[in-house]
Amino acid sequence: MSNDKDQMLKDLTAQEKPTTEKAPESAGQVSRRNFVGTAALAGASLATFSAAAQTREELIEGRQGNYASDPGPQNQPLILENPNSHRPVFTNHGSLPPIWYSFDLTSRRIQGGGWTDQVTQRELPTSKALAGVSMRLTAGSFRELHWHTSDEWAIVLTGTTRITIMQPDGKMYIDDVGPGDLWYFPAGYPHSLQGIGPDGTDFLLVFNDGSFSEEDTFLISESLVHTPPEVIQKNMGWSMDSFNKLPPTQLYIFPSTVPPSLEEQKRALGDRLETVNKYTYKLSQQTPDVVRTGGSLKIIDVGKFQVADKICAALVTLKPGGLREMHWHTDSDEWQYYIKGKGRMTVASTGARARTMDFNANDVGVVPLMTTHYIENTGTEDLVFLEMLRTPHFISVSMNSWIGALPDNVAVAHLKLPLSIIRSGPQTELMILPK
Ligand code: MN
Ligand code: MN
């Protein structure tokens, strides 16, 4: 909390010293707006204020001391993970819906072969544009052959995944996807996923529909067993006896044996093999688009990965103290997945509403369309996360770039600061700023 305090002192000393301030009932109610408002009234009728006068220091003490005391029950582990929620920064204001959830709070579906967690609009109401699924497949285990109404963007987190996807023209694409690499499946294209050796795989899926559900995909098992057997016989040539042997209910995730080598499987396909790689992408080998002292950033959108025309991403690495600069997106909500480290984000919206929350590995963040946000590494190791947008191209608007491009008189008139101060910081979009 000491950084927080220092920052607050710095901000407060830029304002007029107030002679009075109504005692706050809790830390979260001490907003900069109230503070400035009081300062402006300081020369007027002070008698109207019945509360004791407060200095800046007392105001901070009020946030950190007795006014913020909390003698009731507390969820200490949650408080330690979320200091910015428990004792909100004074810039917080109004009520914004939650911008945080964690895959570690979901109702995990575990069955032979692995498990799934999902964070969708049902778990996190602001997750409207995109939804995410985290999945584990042990060595040899399959996610059953299926398709769905959304496109599927995926990044492998551990191990290797063997994917198969059939195009409408009947060609089959097969590949192995390793840590940090991607696949993308257009809606309706049937596919399978399999964990291979030595320890299977773990990956994140992102869908361009916040209401997506892993419980609601089209499965080969259910499609066959819910078609009359005489039609199955006519369509496939399988007898009633064969129909009776089909899985009577969905397999979803199930154990199987580790497959033969990729080359062997490709050879066996003969002329059915799709030889052009459209569906997988080696993001782990992509050179970062932005490298700064504060970290680096890789953009992956339709410009580099053509099939991915509905979902794009930036993979951001921030060094301790590094900042993904203040910006917003013009054409999509943002859905975030935190891979590693510890950070915080503020989302500032209309009507003076702003909220700051903390994020840890396996957490999800959501940034509503157009809202200003930054992400700061508040930990001691690298912070790695994905910014996902439901658009073909990754586009952001930088606050620094905007101020930098403003005519001097316009900038001074709005910011009420000397031009030399305004021009002393970054004047263009750097995307990542140092500690
Ligand atoms: Mn799928
Ligand atoms: Mn963003």
JSON list of C-alpha atoms in Angstrom, two decimals, residues 111-204:
[
{"chain": "A", "resi": 111, "resn": "GLN", "atom": "CA", "xyz": [-14.21, -36.50, -16.45]},
{"chain": "A", "resi": 112, "resn": "GLY", "atom": "CA", "xyz": [-12.00, -39.32, -17.66]},
{"chain": "A", "resi": 113, "resn": "GLY", "atom": "CA", "xyz": [-9.39, -37.69, -19.87]},
{"chain": "A", "resi": 114, "resn": "GLY", "atom": "CA", "xyz": [-9.36, -34.15, -18.50]},
{"chain": "A", "resi": 115, "resn": "TRP", "atom": "CA", "xyz": [-11.50, -31.18, -17.61]},
{"chain": "A", "resi": 116, "resn": "THR", "atom": "CA", "xyz": [-12.96, -27.83, -18.68]},
{"chain": "A", "resi": 117, "resn": "ASP", "atom": "CA", "xyz": [-13.56, -24.49, -16.99]},
{"chain": "A", "resi": 118, "resn": "GLN", "atom": "CA", "xyz": [-15.42, -21.67, -18.66]},
{"chain": "A", "resi": 119, "resn": "VAL", "atom": "CA", "xyz": [-15.78, -17.93, -18.12]},
{"chain": "A", "resi": 120, "resn": "THR", "atom": "CA", "xyz": [-18.69, -16.61, -20.16]},
{"chain": "A", "resi": 121, "resn": "GLN", "atom": "CA", "xyz": [-21.39, -14.00, -19.76]},
{"chain": "A", "resi": 122, "resn": "ARG", "atom": "CA", "xyz": [-23.05, -16.36, -17.27]},
{"chain": "A", "resi": 123, "resn": "GLU", "atom": "CA", "xyz": [-20.08, -16.15, -14.88]},
{"chain": "A", "resi": 124, "resn": "LEU", "atom": "CA", "xyz": [-19.06, -12.56, -15.68]},
{"chain": "A", "resi": 125, "resn": "PRO", "atom": "CA", "xyz": [-21.94, -10.41, -16.98]},
{"chain": "A", "resi": 126, "resn": "THR", "atom": "CA", "xyz": [-19.59, -7.96, -18.74]},
{"chain": "A", "resi": 127, "resn": "SER", "atom": "CA", "xyz": [-18.14, -10.82, -20.84]},
{"chain": "A", "resi": 128, "resn": "LYS", "atom": "CA", "xyz": [-20.56, -10.05, -23.69]},
{"chain": "A", "resi": 129, "resn": "ALA", "atom": "CA", "xyz": [-18.38, -10.02, -26.78]},
{"chain": "A", "resi": 130, "resn": "LEU", "atom": "CA", "xyz": [-16.12, -12.97, -26.06]},
{"chain": "A", "resi": 131, "resn": "ALA", "atom": "CA", "xyz": [-16.11, -16.06, -23.83]},
{"chain": "A", "resi": 132, "resn": "GLY", "atom": "CA", "xyz": [-13.25, -18.29, -22.71]},
{"chain": "A", "resi": 133, "resn": "VAL", "atom": "CA", "xyz": [-12.71, -21.95, -21.96]},
{"chain": "A", "resi": 134, "resn": "SER", "atom": "CA", "xyz": [-9.70, -23.48, -20.25]},
{"chain": "A", "resi": 135, "resn": "MET", "atom": "CA", "xyz": [-9.21, -27.17, -21.04]},
{"chain": "A", "resi": 136, "resn": "ARG", "atom": "CA", "xyz": [-6.93, -29.98, -19.95]},
{"chain": "A", "resi": 137, "resn": "LEU", "atom": "CA", "xyz": [-6.47, -33.19, -21.95]},
{"chain": "A", "resi": 138, "resn": "THR", "atom": "CA", "xyz": [-4.16, -35.87, -20.55]},
{"chain": "A", "resi": 139, "resn": "ALA", "atom": "CA", "xyz": [-1.83, -37.77, -22.90]},
{"chain": "A", "resi": 140, "resn": "GLY", "atom": "CA", "xyz": [-3.93, -39.53, -25.55]},
{"chain": "A", "resi": 141, "resn": "SER", "atom": "CA", "xyz": [-7.26, -38.02, -24.39]},
{"chain": "A", "resi": 142, "resn": "PHE", "atom": "CA", "xyz": [-9.65, -36.44, -26.86]},
{"chain": "A", "resi": 143, "resn": "ARG", "atom": "CA", "xyz": [-12.04, -33.52, -26.85]},
{"chain": "A", "resi": 144, "resn": "GLU", "atom": "CA", "xyz": [-14.74, -35.26, -28.88]},
{"chain": "A", "resi": 145, "resn": "LEU", "atom": "CA", "xyz": [-15.26, -34.43, -32.57]},
{"chain": "A", "resi": 146, "resn": "HIS", "atom": "CA", "xyz": [-17.55, -31.40, -32.69]},
{"chain": "A", "resi": 147, "resn": "TRP", "atom": "CA", "xyz": [-18.38, -28.03, -34.19]},
{"chain": "A", "resi": 148, "resn": "HIS", "atom": "CA", "xyz": [-20.11, -24.87, -32.95]},
{"chain": "A", "resi": 149, "resn": "THR", "atom": "CA", "xyz": [-21.74, -21.60, -33.94]},
{"chain": "A", "resi": 150, "resn": "SER", "atom": "CA", "xyz": [-18.75, -19.44, -32.86]},
{"chain": "A", "resi": 151, "resn": "ASP", "atom": "CA", "xyz": [-15.25, -19.17, -34.23]},
{"chain": "A", "resi": 152, "resn": "GLU", "atom": "CA", "xyz": [-12.59, -20.68, -31.95]},
{"chain": "A", "resi": 153, "resn": "TRP", "atom": "CA", "xyz": [-9.27, -18.94, -31.19]},
{"chain": "A", "resi": 154, "resn": "ALA", "atom": "CA", "xyz": [-6.84, -20.96, -29.09]},
{"chain": "A", "resi": 155, "resn": "ILE", "atom": "CA", "xyz": [-3.45, -20.70, -27.43]},
{"chain": "A", "resi": 156, "resn": "VAL", "atom": "CA", "xyz": [-1.63, -23.70, -25.98]},
{"chain": "A", "resi": 157, "resn": "LEU", "atom": "CA", "xyz": [-0.48, -23.11, -22.40]},
{"chain": "A", "resi": 158, "resn": "THR", "atom": "CA", "xyz": [1.36, -26.39, -21.73]},
{"chain": "A", "resi": 159, "resn": "GLY", "atom": "CA", "xyz": [2.26, -29.55, -23.66]},
{"chain": "A", "resi": 160, "resn": "THR", "atom": "CA", "xyz": [1.21, -30.29, -27.22]},
{"chain": "A", "resi": 161, "resn": "THR", "atom": "CA", "xyz": [-2.24, -30.56, -28.79]},
{"chain": "A", "resi": 162, "resn": "ARG", "atom": "CA", "xyz": [-2.92, -32.61, -31.94]},
{"chain": "A", "resi": 163, "resn": "ILE", "atom": "CA", "xyz": [-5.67, -30.87, -33.90]},
{"chain": "A", "resi": 164, "resn": "THR", "atom": "CA", "xyz": [-7.76, -32.08, -36.84]},
{"chain": "A", "resi": 165, "resn": "ILE", "atom": "CA", "xyz": [-10.09, -29.83, -38.80]},
{"chain": "A", "resi": 166, "resn": "MET", "atom": "CA", "xyz": [-12.05, -30.63, -41.96]},
{"chain": "A", "resi": 167, "resn": "GLN", "atom": "CA", "xyz": [-12.87, -27.93, -44.49]},
{"chain": "A", "resi": 168, "resn": "PRO", "atom": "CA", "xyz": [-16.22, -27.95, -46.31]},
{"chain": "A", "resi": 169, "resn": "ASP", "atom": "CA", "xyz": [-14.32, -29.11, -49.45]},
{"chain": "A", "resi": 170, "resn": "GLY", "atom": "CA", "xyz": [-13.50, -32.40, -47.67]},
{"chain": "A", "resi": 171, "resn": "LYS", "atom": "CA", "xyz": [-9.81, -31.68, -47.11]},
{"chain": "A", "resi": 172, "resn": "MET", "atom": "CA", "xyz": [-8.44, -32.47, -43.65]},
{"chain": "A", "resi": 173, "resn": "TYR", "atom": "CA", "xyz": [-5.81, -30.39, -41.91]},
{"chain": "A", "resi": 174, "resn": "ILE", "atom": "CA", "xyz": [-3.80, -31.96, -39.08]},
{"chain": "A", "resi": 175, "resn": "ASP", "atom": "CA", "xyz": [-1.12, -30.34, -36.94]},
{"chain": "A", "resi": 176, "resn": "ASP", "atom": "CA", "xyz": [0.58, -30.39, -33.56]},
{"chain": "A", "resi": 177, "resn": "VAL", "atom": "CA", "xyz": [0.39, -27.13, -31.61]},
{"chain": "A", "resi": 178, "resn": "GLY", "atom": "CA", "xyz": [2.87, -26.44, -28.81]},
{"chain": "A", "resi": 179, "resn": "PRO", "atom": "CA", "xyz": [3.19, -23.93, -25.96]},
{"chain": "A", "resi": 180, "resn": "GLY", "atom": "CA", "xyz": [2.51, -20.32, -26.95]},
{"chain": "A", "resi": 181, "resn": "ASP", "atom": "CA", "xyz": [1.20, -21.31, -30.39]},
{"chain": "A", "resi": 182, "resn": "LEU", "atom": "CA", "xyz": [-2.31, -20.84, -31.78]},
{"chain": "A", "resi": 183, "resn": "TRP", "atom": "CA", "xyz": [-5.08, -22.44, -33.75]},
{"chain": "A", "resi": 184, "resn": "TYR", "atom": "CA", "xyz": [-8.21, -20.87, -35.22]},
{"chain": "A", "resi": 185, "resn": "PHE", "atom": "CA", "xyz": [-11.30, -22.77, -36.35]},
{"chain": "A", "resi": 186, "resn": "PRO", "atom": "CA", "xyz": [-14.09, -20.99, -38.26]},
{"chain": "A", "resi": 187, "resn": "ALA", "atom": "CA", "xyz": [-17.65, -21.62, -37.03]},
{"chain": "A", "resi": 188, "resn": "GLY", "atom": "CA", "xyz": [-19.17, -24.85, -38.32]},
{"chain": "A", "resi": 189, "resn": "TYR", "atom": "CA", "xyz": [-15.85, -26.47, -39.33]},
{"chain": "A", "resi": 190, "resn": "PRO", "atom": "CA", "xyz": [-15.74, -29.88, -37.56]},
{"chain": "A", "resi": 191, "resn": "HIS", "atom": "CA", "xyz": [-12.66, -30.53, -35.46]},
{"chain": "A", "resi": 192, "resn": "SER", "atom": "CA", "xyz": [-11.01, -32.63, -32.76]},
{"chain": "A", "resi": 193, "resn": "LEU", "atom": "CA", "xyz": [-8.37, -31.97, -30.12]},
{"chain": "A", "resi": 194, "resn": "GLN", "atom": "CA", "xyz": [-6.10, -34.55, -28.55]},
{"chain": "A", "resi": 195, "resn": "GLY", "atom": "CA", "xyz": [-3.43, -34.35, -25.85]},
{"chain": "A", "resi": 196, "resn": "ILE", "atom": "CA", "xyz": [-0.19, -36.00, -26.87]},
{"chain": "A", "resi": 197, "resn": "GLY", "atom": "CA", "xyz": [2.88, -37.11, -24.96]},
{"chain": "A", "resi": 198, "resn": "PRO", "atom": "CA", "xyz": [4.43, -36.98, -22.56]},
{"chain": "A", "resi": 199, "resn": "ASP", "atom": "CA", "xyz": [1.92, -35.13, -20.36]},
{"chain": "A", "resi": 200, "resn": "GLY", "atom": "CA", "xyz": [-0.99, -34.13, -22.57]},
{"chain": "A", "resi": 201, "resn": "THR", "atom": "CA", "xyz": [-1.91, -30.49, -22.91]},
{"chain": "A", "resi": 202, "resn": "ASP", "atom": "CA", "xyz": [-3.63, -27.47, -21.37]},
{"chain": "A", "resi": 203, "resn": "PHE", "atom": "CA", "xyz": [-4.98, -24.64, -23.54]},
{"chain": "A", "resi": 204, "resn": "LEU", "atom": "CA", "xyz": [-7.20, -21.57, -23.59]}
]
